CSV table of C-alpha atoms in Angstrom, one decimal:
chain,number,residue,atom,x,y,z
A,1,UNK,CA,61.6,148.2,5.2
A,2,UNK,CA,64.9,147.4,6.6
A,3,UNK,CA,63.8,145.1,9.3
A,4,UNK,CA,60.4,142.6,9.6
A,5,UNK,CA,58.3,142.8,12.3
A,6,UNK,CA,57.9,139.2,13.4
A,7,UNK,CA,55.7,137.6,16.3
A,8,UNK,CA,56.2,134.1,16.2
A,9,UNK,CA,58.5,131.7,14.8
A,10,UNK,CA,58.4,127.9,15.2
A,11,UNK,CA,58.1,124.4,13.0
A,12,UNK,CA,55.6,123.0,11.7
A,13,UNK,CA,55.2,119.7,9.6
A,14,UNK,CA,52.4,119.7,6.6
A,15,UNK,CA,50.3,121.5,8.7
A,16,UNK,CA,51.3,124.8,6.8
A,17,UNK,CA,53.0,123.9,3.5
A,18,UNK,CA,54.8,120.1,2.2
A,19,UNK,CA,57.4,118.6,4.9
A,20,UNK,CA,58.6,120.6,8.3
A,21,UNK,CA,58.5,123.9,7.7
A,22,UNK,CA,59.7,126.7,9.5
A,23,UNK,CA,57.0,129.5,10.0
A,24,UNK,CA,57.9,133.1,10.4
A,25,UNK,CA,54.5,134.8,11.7
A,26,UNK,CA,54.8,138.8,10.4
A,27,UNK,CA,53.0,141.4,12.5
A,28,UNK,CA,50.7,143.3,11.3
A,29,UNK,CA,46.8,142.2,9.6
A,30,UNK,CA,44.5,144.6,7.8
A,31,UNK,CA,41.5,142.6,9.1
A,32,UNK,CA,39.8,142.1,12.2
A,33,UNK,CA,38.2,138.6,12.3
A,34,UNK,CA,36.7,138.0,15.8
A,35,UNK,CA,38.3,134.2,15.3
A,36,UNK,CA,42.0,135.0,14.7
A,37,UNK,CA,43.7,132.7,16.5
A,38,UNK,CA,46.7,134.8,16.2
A,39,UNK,CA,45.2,138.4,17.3
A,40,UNK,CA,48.8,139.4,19.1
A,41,UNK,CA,49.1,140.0,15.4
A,42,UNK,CA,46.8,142.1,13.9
A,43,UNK,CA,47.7,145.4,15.1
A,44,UNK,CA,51.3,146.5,12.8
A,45,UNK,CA,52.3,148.3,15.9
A,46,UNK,CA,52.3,145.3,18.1
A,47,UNK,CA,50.3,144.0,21.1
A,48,UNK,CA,51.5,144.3,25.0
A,49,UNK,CA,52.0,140.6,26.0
A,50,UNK,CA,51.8,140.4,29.7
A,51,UNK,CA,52.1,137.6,32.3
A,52,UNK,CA,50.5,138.1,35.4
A,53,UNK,CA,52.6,136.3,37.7
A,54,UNK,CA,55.4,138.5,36.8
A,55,UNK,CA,53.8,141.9,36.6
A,56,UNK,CA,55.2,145.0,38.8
A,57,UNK,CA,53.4,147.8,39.6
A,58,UNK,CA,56.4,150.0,39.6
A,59,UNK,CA,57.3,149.0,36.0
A,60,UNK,CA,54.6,152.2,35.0
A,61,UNK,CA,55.3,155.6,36.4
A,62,UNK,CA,51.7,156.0,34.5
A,63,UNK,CA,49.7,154.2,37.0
A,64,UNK,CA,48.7,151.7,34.2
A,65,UNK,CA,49.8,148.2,36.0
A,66,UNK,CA,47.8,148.0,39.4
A,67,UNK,CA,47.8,144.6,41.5
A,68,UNK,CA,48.7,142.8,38.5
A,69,UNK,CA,46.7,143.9,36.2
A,70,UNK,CA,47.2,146.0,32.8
A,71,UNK,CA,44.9,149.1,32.1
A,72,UNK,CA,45.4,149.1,28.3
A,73,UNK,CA,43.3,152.3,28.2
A,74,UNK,CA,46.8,154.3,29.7
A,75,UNK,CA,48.9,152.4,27.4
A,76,UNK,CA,46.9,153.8,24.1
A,77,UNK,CA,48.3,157.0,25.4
A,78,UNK,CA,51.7,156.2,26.4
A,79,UNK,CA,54.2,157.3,23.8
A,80,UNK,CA,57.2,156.7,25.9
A,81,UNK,CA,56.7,153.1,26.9
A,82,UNK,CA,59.0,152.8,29.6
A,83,UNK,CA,57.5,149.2,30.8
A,84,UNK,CA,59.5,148.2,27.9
A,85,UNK,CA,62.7,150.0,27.4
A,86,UNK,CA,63.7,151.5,30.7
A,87,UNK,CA,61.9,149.4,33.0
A,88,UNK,CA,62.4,146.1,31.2
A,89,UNK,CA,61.2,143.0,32.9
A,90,UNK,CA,59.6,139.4,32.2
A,91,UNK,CA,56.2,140.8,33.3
A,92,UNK,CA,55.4,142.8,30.2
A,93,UNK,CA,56.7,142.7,26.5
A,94,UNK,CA,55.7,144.1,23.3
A,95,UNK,CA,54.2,140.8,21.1
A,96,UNK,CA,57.5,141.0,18.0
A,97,UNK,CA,60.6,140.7,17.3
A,98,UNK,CA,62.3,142.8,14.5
A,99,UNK,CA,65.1,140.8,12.3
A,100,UNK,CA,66.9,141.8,9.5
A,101,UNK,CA,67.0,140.7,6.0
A,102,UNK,CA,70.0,139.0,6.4
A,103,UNK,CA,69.2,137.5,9.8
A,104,UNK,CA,66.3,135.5,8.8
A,105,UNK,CA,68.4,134.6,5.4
A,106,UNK,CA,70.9,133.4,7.9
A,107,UNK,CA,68.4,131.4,9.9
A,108,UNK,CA,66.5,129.7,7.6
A,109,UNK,CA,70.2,128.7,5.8
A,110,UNK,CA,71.5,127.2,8.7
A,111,UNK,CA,68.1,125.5,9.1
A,112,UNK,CA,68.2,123.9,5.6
A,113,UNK,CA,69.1,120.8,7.0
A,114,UNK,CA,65.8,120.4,8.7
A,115,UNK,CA,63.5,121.2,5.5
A,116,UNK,CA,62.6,117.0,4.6
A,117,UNK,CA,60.1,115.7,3.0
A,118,UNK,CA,59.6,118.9,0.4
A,119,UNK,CA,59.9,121.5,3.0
A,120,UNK,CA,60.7,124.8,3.3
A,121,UNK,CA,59.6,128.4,4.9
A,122,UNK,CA,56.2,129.2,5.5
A,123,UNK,CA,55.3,133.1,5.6
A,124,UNK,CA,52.3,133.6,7.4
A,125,UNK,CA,50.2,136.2,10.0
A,126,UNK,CA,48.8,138.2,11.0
A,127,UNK,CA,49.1,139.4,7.2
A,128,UNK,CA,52.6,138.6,6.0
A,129,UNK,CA,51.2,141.2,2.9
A,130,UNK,CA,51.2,144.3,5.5
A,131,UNK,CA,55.0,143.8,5.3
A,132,UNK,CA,55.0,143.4,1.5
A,133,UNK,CA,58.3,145.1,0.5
A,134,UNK,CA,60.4,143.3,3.2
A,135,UNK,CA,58.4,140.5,2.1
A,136,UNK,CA,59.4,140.3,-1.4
A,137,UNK,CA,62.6,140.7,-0.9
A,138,UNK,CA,62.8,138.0,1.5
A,139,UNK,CA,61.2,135.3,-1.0
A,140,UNK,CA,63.5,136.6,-3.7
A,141,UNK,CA,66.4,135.5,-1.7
A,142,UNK,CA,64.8,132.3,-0.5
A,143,UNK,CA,64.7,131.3,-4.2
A,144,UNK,CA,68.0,132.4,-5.4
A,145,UNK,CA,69.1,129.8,-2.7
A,146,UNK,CA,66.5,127.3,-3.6
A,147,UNK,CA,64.5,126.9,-0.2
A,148,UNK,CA,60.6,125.9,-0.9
A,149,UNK,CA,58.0,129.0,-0.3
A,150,UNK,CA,54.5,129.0,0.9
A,151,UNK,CA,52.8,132.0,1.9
A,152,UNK,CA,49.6,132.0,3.7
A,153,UNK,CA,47.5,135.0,2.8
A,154,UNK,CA,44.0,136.6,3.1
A,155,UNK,CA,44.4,137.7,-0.7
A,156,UNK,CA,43.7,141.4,0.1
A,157,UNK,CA,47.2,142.9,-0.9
A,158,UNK,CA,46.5,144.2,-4.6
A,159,UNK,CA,50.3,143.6,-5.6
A,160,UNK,CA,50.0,139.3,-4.5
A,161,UNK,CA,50.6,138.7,-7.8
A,162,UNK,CA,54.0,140.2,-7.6
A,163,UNK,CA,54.9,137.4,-5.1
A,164,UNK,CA,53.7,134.0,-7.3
A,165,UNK,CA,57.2,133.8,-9.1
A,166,UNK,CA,58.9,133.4,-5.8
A,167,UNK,CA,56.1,131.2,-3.8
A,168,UNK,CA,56.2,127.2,-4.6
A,169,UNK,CA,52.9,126.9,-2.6
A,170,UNK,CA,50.1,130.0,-1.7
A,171,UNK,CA,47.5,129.3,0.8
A,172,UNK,CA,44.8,131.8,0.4
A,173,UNK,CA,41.9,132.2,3.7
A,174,UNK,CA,38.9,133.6,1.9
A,175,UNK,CA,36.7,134.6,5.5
A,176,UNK,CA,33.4,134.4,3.2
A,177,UNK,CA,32.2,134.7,-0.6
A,178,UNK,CA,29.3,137.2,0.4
A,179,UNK,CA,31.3,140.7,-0.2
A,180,UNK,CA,28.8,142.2,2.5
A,181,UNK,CA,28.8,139.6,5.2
A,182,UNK,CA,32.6,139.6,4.6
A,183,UNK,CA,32.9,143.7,5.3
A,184,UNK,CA,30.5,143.2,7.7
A,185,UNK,CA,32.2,140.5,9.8
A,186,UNK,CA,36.5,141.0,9.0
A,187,UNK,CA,35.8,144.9,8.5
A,188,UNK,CA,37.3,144.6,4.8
A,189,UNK,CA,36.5,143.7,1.7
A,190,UNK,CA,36.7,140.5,-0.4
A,191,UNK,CA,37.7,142.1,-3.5
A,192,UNK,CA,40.9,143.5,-4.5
């Protein structure tokens, strides 16, 4: 993967990880737990973020946007998405960002000077897994240069372990013990 998909970034301090951290939020979860507080991020394809205020009818030859108001149902079906390339406006946006690998290197250098009392980067979700290649990589660099890891994880990625050499700190959410109330209620299983 050449580029992450990224929803949200933003500082945080020993809320997620030691010291003020800066969190990169990856796009994209396998799970669907009706209390995500970040569910922008759960679908790898990205979310239409819209604000109402701002919203133009004539932004969709499709009919979708009608007195401010977005008919997802169209958009499932658009292909072309025109509200967001040719018709571009602060109404309507797709919910990430993609940066390269040597952007966010670049970034979280020049940041460096900001990481006190023990902290570091933060890789978190949606499921910062879903993007595992890029997200290897990414932590391999971070260590070569000696900036603290965490990752913040739903443990479901069968190749986590291949991150621990790279991650100072790992965060694991584990939605429930019970295997079937947990594929009952995130739509996945506990076990990898």
């Amino acid at each position: 993967m050449e580029k992450a998909r990224i929803f949200q970034k933003g500082w945080n301090f020993s809320q997620d990880g030691p010291g003020n951290r800066l969190l990169y939020h990856f796009q994209g979860c396998n799970f669907s737990c009706p209390w995500c507080s970040n569910p922008e991020g759960i679908k790898i394809d990205g979310s239409l973020i819209v604000r109402k205020d701002k919203l133009l009818d004539s932004i969709c030859p499709w009919g979708a946007i009608q007195n401010n108001l977005l008919n997802r149902d169209i958009c499932i079906e658009c292909k072309e998405r025109v509200c967001l390339t040719k018709n571009r406006n602060q109404g309507i946006r797709l919910s990430y960002q993609e940066d390269s690998m040597n952007e966010l290197v670049s970034e979280v250098l020049k940041s460096r000077h900001l990481f006190y009392s023990g902290g570091g980067v933060t890789l978190t979700g949606g499921e910062p897994t879903v993007q595992f290649d890029f997200v290897l990589e990414f932590l391999t660099r971070l260590k070569v240069k000696q900036i603290n890891t965490v990752v913040e994880t739903n443990g479901s990625s069968n190749r986590l372990g291949k991150l621990f050499p790279y991650i100072d700190t790992l965060i694991l959410d584990l939605k429930h013990f019970d295997n079937e109330i947990h594929k009952k209620v995130v739509l996945y299983e506990n076990k990898v």
